[in-house]
Short mmCIF file of C-alpha atoms and ligand atoms in Angstrom, two decimals:
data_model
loop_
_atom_site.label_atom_id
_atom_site.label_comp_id
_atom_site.label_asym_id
_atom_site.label_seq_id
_atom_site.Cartn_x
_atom_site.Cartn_y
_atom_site.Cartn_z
CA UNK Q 1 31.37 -40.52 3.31
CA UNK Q 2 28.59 -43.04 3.86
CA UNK Q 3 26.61 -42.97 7.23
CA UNK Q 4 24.72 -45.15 8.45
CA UNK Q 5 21.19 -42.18 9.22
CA UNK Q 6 18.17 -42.66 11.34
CA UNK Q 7 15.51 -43.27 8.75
CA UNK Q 8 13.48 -39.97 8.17
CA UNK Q 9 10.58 -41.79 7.59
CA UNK Q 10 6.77 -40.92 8.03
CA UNK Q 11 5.48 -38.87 10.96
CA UNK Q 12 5.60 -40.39 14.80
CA UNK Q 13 2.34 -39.30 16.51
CA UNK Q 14 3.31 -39.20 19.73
CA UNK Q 15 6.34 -37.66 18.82
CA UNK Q 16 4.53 -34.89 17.46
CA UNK Q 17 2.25 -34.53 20.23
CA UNK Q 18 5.28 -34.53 23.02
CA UNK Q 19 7.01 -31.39 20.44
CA UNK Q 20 3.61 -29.75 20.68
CA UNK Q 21 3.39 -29.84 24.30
CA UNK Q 22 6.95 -28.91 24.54
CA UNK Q 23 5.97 -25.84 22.42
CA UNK Q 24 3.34 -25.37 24.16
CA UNK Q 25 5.16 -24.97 27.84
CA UNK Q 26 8.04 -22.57 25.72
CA UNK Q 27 5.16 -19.97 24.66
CA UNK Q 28 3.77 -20.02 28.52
CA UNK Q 29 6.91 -18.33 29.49
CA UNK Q 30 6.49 -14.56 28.24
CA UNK Q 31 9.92 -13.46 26.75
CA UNK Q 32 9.16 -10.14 25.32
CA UNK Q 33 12.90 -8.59 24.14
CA UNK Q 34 14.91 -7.70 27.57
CA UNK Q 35 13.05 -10.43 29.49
CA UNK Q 36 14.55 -13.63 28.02
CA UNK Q 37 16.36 -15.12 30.93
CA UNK Q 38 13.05 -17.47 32.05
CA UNK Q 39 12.65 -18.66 28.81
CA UNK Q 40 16.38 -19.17 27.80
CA UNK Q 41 17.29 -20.90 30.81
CA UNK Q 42 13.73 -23.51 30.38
CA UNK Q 43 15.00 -23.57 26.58
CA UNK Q 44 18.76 -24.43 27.72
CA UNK Q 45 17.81 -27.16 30.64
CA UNK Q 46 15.51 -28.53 27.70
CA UNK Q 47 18.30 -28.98 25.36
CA UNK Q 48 20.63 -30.42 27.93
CA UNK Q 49 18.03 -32.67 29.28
CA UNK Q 50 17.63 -34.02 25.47
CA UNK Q 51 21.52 -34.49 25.85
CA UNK Q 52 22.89 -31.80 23.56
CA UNK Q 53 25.93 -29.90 25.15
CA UNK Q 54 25.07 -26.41 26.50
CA UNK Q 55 27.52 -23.29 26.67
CA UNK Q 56 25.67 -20.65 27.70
CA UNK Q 57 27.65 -17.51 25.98
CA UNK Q 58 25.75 -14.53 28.01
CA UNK Q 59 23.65 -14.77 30.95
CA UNK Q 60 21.59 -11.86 31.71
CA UNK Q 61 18.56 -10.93 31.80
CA UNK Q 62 18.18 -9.13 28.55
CA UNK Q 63 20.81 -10.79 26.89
CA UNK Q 64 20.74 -14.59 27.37
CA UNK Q 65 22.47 -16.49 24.57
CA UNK Q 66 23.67 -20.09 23.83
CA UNK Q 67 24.89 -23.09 22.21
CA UNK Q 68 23.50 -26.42 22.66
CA UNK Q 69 25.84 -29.00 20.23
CA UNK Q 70 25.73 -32.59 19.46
CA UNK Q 71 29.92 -32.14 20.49
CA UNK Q 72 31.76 -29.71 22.86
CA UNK Q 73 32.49 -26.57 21.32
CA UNK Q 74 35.63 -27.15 22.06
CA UNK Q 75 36.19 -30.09 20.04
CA UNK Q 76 36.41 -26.94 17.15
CA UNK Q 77 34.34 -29.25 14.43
CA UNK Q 78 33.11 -27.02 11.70
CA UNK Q 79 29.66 -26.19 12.43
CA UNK Q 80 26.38 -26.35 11.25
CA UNK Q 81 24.62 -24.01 13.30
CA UNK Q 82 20.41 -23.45 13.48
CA UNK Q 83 20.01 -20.09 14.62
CA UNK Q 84 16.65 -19.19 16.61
CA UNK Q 85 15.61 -16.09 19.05
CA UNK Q 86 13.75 -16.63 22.29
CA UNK Q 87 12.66 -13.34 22.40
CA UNK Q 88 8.97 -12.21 21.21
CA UNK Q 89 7.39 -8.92 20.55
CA UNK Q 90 4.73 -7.39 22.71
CA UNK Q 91 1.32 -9.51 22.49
CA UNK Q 92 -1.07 -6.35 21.54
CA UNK Q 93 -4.43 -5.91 22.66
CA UNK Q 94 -5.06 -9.39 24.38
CA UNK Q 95 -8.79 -8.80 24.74
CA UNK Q 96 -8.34 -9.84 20.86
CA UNK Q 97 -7.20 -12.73 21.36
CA UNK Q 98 -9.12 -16.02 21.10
CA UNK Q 99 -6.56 -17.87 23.97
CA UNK Q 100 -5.13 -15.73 25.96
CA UNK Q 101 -1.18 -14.28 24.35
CA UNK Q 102 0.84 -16.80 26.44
CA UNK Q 103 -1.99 -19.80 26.85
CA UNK Q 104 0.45 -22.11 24.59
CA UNK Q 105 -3.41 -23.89 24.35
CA UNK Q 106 -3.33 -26.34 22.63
CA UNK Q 107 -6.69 -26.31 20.08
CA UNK Q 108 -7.93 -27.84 17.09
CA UNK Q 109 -4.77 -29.47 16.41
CA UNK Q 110 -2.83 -25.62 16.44
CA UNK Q 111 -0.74 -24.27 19.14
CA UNK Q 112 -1.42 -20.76 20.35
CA UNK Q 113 0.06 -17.57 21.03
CA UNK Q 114 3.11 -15.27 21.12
CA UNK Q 115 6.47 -17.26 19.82
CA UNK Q 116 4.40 -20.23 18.55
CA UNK Q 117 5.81 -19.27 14.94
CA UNK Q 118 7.96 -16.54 15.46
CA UNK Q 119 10.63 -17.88 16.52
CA UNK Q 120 10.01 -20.72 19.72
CA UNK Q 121 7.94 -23.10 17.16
CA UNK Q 122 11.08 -23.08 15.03
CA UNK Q 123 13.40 -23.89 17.41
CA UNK Q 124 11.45 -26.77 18.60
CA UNK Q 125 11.69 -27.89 14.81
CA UNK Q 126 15.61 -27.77 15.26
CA UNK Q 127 15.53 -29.40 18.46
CA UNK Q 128 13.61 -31.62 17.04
CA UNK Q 129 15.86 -32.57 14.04
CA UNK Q 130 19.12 -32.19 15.67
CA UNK Q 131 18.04 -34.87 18.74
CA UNK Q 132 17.51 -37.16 16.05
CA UNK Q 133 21.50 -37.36 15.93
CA UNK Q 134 22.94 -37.83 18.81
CA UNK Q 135 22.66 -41.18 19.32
CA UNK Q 136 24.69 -41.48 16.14
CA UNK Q 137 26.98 -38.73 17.11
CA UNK Q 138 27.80 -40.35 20.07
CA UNK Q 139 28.99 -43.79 18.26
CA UNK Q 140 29.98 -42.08 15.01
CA UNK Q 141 32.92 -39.18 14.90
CA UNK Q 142 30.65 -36.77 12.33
CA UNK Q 143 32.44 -34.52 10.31
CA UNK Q 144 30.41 -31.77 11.62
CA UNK Q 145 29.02 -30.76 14.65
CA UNK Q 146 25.54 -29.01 15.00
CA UNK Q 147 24.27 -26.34 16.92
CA UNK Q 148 21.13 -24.86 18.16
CA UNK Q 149 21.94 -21.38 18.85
CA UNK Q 150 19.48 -19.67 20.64
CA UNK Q 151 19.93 -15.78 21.06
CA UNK Q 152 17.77 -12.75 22.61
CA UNK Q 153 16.66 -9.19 21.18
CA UNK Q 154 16.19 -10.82 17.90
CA UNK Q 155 13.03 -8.57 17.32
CA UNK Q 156 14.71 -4.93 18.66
CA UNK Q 157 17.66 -5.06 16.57
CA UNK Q 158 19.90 -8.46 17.19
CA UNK Q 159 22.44 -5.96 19.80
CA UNK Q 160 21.73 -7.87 23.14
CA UNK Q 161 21.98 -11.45 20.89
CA UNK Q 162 23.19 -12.42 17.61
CA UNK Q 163 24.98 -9.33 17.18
CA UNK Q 164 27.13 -10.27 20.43
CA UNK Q 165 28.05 -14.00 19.31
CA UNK Q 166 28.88 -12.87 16.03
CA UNK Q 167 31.33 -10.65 17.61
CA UNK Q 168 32.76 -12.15 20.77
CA UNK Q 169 32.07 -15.98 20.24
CA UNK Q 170 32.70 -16.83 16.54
CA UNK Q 171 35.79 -18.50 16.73
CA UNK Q 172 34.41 -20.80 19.74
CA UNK Q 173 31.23 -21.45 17.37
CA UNK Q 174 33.05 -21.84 13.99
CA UNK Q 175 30.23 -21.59 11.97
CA UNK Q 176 30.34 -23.35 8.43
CA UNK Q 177 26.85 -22.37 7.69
CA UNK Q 178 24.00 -20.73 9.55
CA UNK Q 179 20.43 -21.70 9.19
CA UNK Q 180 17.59 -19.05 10.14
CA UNK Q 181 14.71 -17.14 9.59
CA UNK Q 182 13.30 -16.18 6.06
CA UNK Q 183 11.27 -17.40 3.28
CA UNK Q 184 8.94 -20.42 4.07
CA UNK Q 185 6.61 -22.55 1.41
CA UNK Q 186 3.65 -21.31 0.00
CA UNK Q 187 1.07 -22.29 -2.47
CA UNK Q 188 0.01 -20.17 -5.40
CA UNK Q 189 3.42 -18.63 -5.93
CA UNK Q 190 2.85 -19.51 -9.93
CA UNK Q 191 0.23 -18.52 -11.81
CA UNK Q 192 0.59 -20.72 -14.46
CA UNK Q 193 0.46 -24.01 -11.61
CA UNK Q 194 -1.38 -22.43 -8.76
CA UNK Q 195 -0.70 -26.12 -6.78
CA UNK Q 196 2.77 -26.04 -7.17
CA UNK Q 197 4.83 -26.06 -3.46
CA UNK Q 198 7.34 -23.02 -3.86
CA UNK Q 199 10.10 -22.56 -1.24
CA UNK Q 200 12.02 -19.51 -1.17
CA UNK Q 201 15.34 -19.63 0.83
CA UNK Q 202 16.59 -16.41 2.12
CA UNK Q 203 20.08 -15.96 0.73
CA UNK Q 204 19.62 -12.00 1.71
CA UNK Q 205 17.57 -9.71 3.68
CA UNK Q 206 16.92 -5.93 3.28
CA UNK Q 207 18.74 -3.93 5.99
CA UNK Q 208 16.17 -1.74 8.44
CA UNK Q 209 17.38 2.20 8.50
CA UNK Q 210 15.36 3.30 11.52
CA UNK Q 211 14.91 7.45 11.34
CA UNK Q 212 14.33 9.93 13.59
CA UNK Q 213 13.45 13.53 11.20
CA UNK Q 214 13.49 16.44 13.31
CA UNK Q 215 12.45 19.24 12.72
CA UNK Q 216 12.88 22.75 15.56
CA UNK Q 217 11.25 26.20 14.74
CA UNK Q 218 10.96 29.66 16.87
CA UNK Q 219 7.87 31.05 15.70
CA UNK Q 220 5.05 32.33 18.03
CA UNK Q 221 3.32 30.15 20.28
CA UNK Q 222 -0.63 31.05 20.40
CA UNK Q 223 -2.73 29.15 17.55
CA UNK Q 224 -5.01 32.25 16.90
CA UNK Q 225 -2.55 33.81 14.68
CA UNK Q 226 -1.54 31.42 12.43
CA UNK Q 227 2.85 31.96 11.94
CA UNK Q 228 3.79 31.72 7.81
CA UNK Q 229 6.03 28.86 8.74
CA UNK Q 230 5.36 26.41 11.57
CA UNK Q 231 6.88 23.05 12.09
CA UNK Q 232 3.54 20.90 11.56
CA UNK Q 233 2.65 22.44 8.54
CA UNK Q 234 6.73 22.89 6.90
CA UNK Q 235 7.01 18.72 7.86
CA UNK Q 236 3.82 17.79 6.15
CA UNK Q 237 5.11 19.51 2.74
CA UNK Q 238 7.96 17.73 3.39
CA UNK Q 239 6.34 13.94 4.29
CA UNK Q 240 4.34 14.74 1.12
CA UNK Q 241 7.66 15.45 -1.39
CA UNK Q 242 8.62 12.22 0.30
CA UNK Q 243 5.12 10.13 -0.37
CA UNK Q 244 4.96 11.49 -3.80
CA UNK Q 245 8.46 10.83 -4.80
CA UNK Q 246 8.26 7.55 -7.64
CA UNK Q 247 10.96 5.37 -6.38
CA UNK Q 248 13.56 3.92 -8.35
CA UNK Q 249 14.20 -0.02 -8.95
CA UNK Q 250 16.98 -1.38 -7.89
CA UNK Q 251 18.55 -4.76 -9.44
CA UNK Q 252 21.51 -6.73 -8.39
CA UNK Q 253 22.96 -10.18 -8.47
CA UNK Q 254 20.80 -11.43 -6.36
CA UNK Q 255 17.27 -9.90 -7.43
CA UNK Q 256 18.90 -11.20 -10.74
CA UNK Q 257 19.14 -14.88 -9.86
CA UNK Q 258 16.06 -14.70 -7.54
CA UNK Q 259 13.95 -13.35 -10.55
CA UNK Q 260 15.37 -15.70 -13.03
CA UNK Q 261 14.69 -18.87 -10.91
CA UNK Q 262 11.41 -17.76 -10.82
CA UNK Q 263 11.03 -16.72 -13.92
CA UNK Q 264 12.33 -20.11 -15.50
CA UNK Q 265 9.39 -22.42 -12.75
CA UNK Q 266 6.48 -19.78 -14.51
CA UNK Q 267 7.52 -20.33 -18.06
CA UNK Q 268 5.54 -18.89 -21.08
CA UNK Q 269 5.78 -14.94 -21.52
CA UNK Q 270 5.61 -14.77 -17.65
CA UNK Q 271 8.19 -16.27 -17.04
CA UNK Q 272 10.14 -14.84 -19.89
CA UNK Q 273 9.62 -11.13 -18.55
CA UNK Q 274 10.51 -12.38 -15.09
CA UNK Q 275 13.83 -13.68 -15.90
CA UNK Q 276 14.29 -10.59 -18.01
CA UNK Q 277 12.85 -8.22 -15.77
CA UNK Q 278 15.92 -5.64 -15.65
CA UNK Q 279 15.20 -4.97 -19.42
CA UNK Q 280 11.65 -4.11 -18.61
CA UNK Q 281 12.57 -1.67 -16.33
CA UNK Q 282 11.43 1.33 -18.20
CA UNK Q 283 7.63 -0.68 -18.09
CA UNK Q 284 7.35 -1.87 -14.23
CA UNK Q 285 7.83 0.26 -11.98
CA UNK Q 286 3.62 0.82 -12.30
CA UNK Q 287 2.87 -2.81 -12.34
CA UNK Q 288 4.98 -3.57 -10.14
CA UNK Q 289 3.70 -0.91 -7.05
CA UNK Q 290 0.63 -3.75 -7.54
CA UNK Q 291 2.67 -6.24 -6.25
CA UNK Q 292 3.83 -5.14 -2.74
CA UNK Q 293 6.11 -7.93 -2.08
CA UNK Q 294 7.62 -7.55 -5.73
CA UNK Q 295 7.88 -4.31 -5.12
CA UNK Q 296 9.59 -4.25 -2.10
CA UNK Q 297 12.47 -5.99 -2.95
CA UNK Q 298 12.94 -4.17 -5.48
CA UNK Q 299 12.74 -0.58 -4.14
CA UNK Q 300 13.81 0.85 -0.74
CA UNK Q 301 10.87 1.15 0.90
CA UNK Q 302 9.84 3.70 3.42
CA UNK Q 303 7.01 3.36 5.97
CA UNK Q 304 6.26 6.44 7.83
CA UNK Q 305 5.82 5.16 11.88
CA UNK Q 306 4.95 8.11 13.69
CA UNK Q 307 4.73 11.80 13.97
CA UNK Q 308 5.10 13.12 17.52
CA UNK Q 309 5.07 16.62 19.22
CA UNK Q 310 5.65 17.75 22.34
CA UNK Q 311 2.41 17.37 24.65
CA UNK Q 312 0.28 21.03 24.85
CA UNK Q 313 -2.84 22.09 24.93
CA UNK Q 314 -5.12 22.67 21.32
CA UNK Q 315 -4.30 26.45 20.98
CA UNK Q 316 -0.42 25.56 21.36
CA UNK Q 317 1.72 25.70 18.52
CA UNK Q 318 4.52 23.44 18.85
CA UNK Q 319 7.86 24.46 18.47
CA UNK Q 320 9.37 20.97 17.79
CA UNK Q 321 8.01 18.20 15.44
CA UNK Q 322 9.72 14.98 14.82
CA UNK Q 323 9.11 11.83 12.65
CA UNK Q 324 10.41 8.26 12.89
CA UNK Q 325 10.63 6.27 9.73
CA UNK Q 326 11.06 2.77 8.92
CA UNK Q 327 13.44 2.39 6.07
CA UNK Q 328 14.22 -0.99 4.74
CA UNK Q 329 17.16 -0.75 1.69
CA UNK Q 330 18.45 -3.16 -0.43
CA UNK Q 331 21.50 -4.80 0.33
CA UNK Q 332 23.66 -2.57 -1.93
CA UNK Q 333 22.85 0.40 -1.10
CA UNK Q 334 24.73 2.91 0.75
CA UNK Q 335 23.20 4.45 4.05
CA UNK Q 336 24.38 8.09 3.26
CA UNK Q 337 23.56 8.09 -0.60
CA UNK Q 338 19.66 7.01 0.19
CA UNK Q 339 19.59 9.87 3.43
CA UNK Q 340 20.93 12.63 0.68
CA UNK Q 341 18.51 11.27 -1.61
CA UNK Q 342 15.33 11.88 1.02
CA UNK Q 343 16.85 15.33 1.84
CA UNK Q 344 17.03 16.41 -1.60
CA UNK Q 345 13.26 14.72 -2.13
CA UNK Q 346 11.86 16.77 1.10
CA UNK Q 347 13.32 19.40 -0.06
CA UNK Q 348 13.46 21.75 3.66
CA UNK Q 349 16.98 21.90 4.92
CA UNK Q 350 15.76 22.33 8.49
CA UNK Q 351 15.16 18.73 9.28
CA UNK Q 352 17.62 16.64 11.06
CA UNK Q 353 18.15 13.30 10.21
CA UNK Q 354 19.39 10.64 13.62
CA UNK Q 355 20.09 7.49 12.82
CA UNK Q 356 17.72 5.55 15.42
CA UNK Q 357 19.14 1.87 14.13
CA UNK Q 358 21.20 1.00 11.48
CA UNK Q 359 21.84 -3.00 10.02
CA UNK Q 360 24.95 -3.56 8.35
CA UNK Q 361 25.28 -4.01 4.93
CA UNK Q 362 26.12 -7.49 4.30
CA UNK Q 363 26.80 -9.62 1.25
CA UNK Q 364 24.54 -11.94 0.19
CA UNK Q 365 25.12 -15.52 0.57
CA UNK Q 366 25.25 -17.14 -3.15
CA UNK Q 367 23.21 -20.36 -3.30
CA UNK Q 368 25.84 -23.01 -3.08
CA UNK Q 369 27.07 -26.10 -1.15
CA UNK Q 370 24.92 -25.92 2.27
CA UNK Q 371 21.79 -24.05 0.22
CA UNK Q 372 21.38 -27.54 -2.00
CA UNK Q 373 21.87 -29.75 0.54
CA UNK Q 374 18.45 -28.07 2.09
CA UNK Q 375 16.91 -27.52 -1.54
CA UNK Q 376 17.32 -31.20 -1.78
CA UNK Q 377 16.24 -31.86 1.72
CA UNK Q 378 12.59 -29.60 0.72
CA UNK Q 379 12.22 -32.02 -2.59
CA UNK Q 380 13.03 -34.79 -0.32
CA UNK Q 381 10.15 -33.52 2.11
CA UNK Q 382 8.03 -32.47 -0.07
CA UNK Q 383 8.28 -34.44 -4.00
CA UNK Q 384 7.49 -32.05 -6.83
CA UNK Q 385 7.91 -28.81 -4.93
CA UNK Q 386 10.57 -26.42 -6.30
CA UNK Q 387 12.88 -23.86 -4.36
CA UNK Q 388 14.15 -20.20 -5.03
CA UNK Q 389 16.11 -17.92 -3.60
CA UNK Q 390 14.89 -15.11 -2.18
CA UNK Q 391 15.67 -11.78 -0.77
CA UNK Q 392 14.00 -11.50 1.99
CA UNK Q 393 11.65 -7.64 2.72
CA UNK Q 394 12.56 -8.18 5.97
CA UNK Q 395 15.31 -8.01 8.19
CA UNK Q 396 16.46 -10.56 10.70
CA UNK Q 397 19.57 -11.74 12.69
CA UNK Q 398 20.99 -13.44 9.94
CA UNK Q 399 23.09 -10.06 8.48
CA UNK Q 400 25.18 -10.54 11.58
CA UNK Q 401 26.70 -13.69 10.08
CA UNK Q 402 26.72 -12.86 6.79
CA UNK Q 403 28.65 -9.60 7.70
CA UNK Q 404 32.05 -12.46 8.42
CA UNK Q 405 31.56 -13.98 5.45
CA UNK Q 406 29.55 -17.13 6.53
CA UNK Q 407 27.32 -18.49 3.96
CA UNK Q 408 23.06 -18.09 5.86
CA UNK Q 409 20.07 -19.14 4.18
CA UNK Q 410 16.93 -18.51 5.91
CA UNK Q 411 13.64 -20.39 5.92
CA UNK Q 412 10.98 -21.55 7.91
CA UNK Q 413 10.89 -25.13 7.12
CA UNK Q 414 6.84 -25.62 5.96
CA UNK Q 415 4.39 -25.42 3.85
CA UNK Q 416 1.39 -23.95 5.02
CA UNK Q 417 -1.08 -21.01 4.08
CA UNK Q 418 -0.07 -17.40 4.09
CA UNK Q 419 -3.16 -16.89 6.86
CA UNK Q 420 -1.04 -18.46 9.33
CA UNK Q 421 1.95 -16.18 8.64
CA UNK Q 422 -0.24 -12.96 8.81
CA UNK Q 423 -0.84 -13.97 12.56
CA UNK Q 424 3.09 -13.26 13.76
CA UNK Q 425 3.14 -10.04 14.80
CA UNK Q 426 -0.41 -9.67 15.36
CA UNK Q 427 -3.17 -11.31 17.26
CA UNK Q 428 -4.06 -15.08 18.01
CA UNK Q 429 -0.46 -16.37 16.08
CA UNK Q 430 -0.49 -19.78 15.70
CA UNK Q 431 1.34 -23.46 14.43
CA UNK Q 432 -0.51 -25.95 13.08
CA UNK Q 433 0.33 -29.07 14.31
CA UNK Q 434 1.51 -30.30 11.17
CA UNK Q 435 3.90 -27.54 10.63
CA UNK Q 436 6.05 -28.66 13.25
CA UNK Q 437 6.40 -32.07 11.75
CA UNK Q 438 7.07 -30.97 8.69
CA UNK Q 439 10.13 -28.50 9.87
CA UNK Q 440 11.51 -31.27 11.78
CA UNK Q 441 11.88 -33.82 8.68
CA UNK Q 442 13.01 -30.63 6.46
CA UNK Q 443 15.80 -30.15 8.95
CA UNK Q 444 16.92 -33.36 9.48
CA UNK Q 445 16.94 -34.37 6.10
CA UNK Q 446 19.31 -31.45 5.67
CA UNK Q 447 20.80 -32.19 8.22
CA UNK Q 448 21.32 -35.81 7.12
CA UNK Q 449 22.15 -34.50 3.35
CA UNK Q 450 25.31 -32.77 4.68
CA UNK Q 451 26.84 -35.73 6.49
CA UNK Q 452 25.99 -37.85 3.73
ZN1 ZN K 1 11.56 -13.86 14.20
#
């Protein structure tokens, strides 16, 4: 089928500059996870006002989802559906910052603070893309329909958003493919051609395994006369089994065609070992701790969060000690077998292990159909860049989708430093102007790639 697309053509200034003051307004609404409402229901009005068709799925305060769709919902096209969250974490010490958290200023041609990457500057990209269609959907029957899908709690766990629609409002969405979070494009990815634009496409995440590690102990209370056994000092021979123990690495299908991809851009010996790497196994693992983002998707990784007892005074010995970890697996690995694993590796049959969060373990999505239509849309973008997938380290809402079987690649459509990255999360986060171009075009060049 042969439409008749908008031309993706060069950058509009003041389009750009009306998407950057649209951010801007988005990130003056605070929407820190079970506050979304404000900012879903400006984001919704937005979306209708551009003339997309809103169903708003849940409408609460910590749990405001919805669809805005070039066509009804109800008209049951198969979907193409960009997923973003409208939630954002906490903004931190704000005395930090350089504007204020939720300024949304405007400065040296960035836009600033909490949500202006992660996630409100992305949607604005999809808004952006997807409006550029609806003049065309409106004369044209498309094959597909498109959806922004907007969804809260994204950053506590997906339960108050993505994880609802997935469950209750699938078969209204009828999702042929969902866009979302993940990889992005970065320079110096290859050594051998520093320059060269890599994009890597989330076609899997690891899965978070929050922990709680308890540990309870009856032994006298007065620090003068120091017990054999106490809980602080039994759970620091424990955390130190665990922080000592070499992991194993774990390959698969996917760290298989993710290191092989790669492995075949690097070339020379490089790129020989990469796209053999499971038969260097017996070699890596040392390299490899080098590399932390090799080396997390490659291991389970564990990242001790906290170690809490109960308030006292100095001369108090606790009775109770607990521990939360942050445990991200790989995709195939089975919850129980890893918590038997750290058991036997602490070696002290006291502690309790509660599962504070759990993802589900979902299948990665192979790179097929809907993952070259955007790998084409990035070369289209961006001419001489390449594109591999990737596993993403961390975890997003995109397992929820891939749990039914629906095919999700994740990226942040642009190309811009790593410094800008290192901001979400943390103080003074911020979107270059230039970024938000750029993810529009990617977008709706994919999006124009699949009705072509
Ligand atoms: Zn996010």
């Amino acid at each position: 089928m042969s439409l008749n697309i908008p031309s993706l053509e060069a950058p509009h200034k003041t389009t750009t500059t009306n998407y950057a003051e649209l951010l801007s307004r988005y990130v003056q609404i605070p929407s820190i996870s079970g506050n979304e409402k404000e900012a879903g229901r400006f984001w919704s009005d937005t979306c209708q006002k551009a003339g997309l068709k809103v169903q708003i799925f849940t409408d609460e305060q910590d749990s405001y989802n919805f669809a805005a769709s070039l066509y009804p919902l109800e008209s049951r096209k198969p979907n193409i559906v960009f997923i973003n969250h409208i939630d954002v974490v906490p903004p931190g010490n704000s005395d930090a910052y350089k504007h204020p958290p939720f300024s949304g200023a405007i400065d040296n041609n960035e836009i600033w603070g909490r949500g202006a990457i992660d996630n409100k500057g992305m949607a604005v990209m999809q808004l952006g893309a997807v409006e550029k269609f609806i003049k065309l959907a409106r004369t044209t029957e498309l094959p597909y329909n498109i959806t922004l899908l907007s969804v809260s709690g994204e950053e506590t766990g997906g339960h108050k958003g993505a994880k609802v629609v997935s469950e209750q409002f699938l078969e209204i969405l009828n999702p042929s493919v969902v866009f979302g979070e993940g990889g992005l494009g970065l320079p110096k990815v290859l050594s051998r051609n520093p320059d060269m634009k890599v994009f890597g496409i989330a076609v899997s995440a690891k899965r978070r395994l929050w922990l709680e590690l308890k540990l309870g102990m009856n032994t006298s209370g007065h620090g003068s006369v120091t017990p054999h056994n106490y809980v602080v000092k039994e759970k620091i021979f424990a955390m130190n089994n665990l922080l000592e123990w070499e992991r194993k690495l774990f390959f698969s299908k996917t760290t298989d065609i993710m290191f092989s991809s790669l492995g075949k851009l690097e070339g020379g010996i490089k790129g020989f070992i990469l796209k053999n790497l499971r038969y260097f196994k017996p070699f890596l693992n040392k390299t490899l701790k080098r590399n932390e983002i090799i080396h997390s998707v490659l291991t389970n990784t564990i990242t001790i969060i906290g170690v809490n007892t109960p308030a006292g005074p100095p001369n108090q010995i606790p009775q109770e000690i607990s521990v939360i970890l942050d445990c991200r697996l790989l995709p195939d690995i089975e919850t129980n077998t890893f918590i038997e694993e750290l058991k036997e590796v602490m070696d002290c049959k006291e502690i309790q292990f509660n599962i504070i969060l759990e993802d589900k373990n979902a299948k990665a999505s192979m790179p097929e159909l809907f993952y070259s239509k955007m790998e084409k849309a990035i070369k289209d973008v961006f001419p001489g860049s390449e594109v591999i997938p990737i596993i993403s380290p961390a975890s997003d809402d995109n397992h929820f989708f891939r749990y039914h079987g629906i095919p999700v690649y994740g990226l942040l459509p642009v190309f811009m430093d790593i410094s800008y990255m290192e901001t979400v999360h943390n103080v003074n986060e911020r979107l270059p102007l230039f970024a938000l171009q750029q993810g529009i075009d990617i977008y709706a060049a994919t999006i124009k790639n699949i009705l072509n």
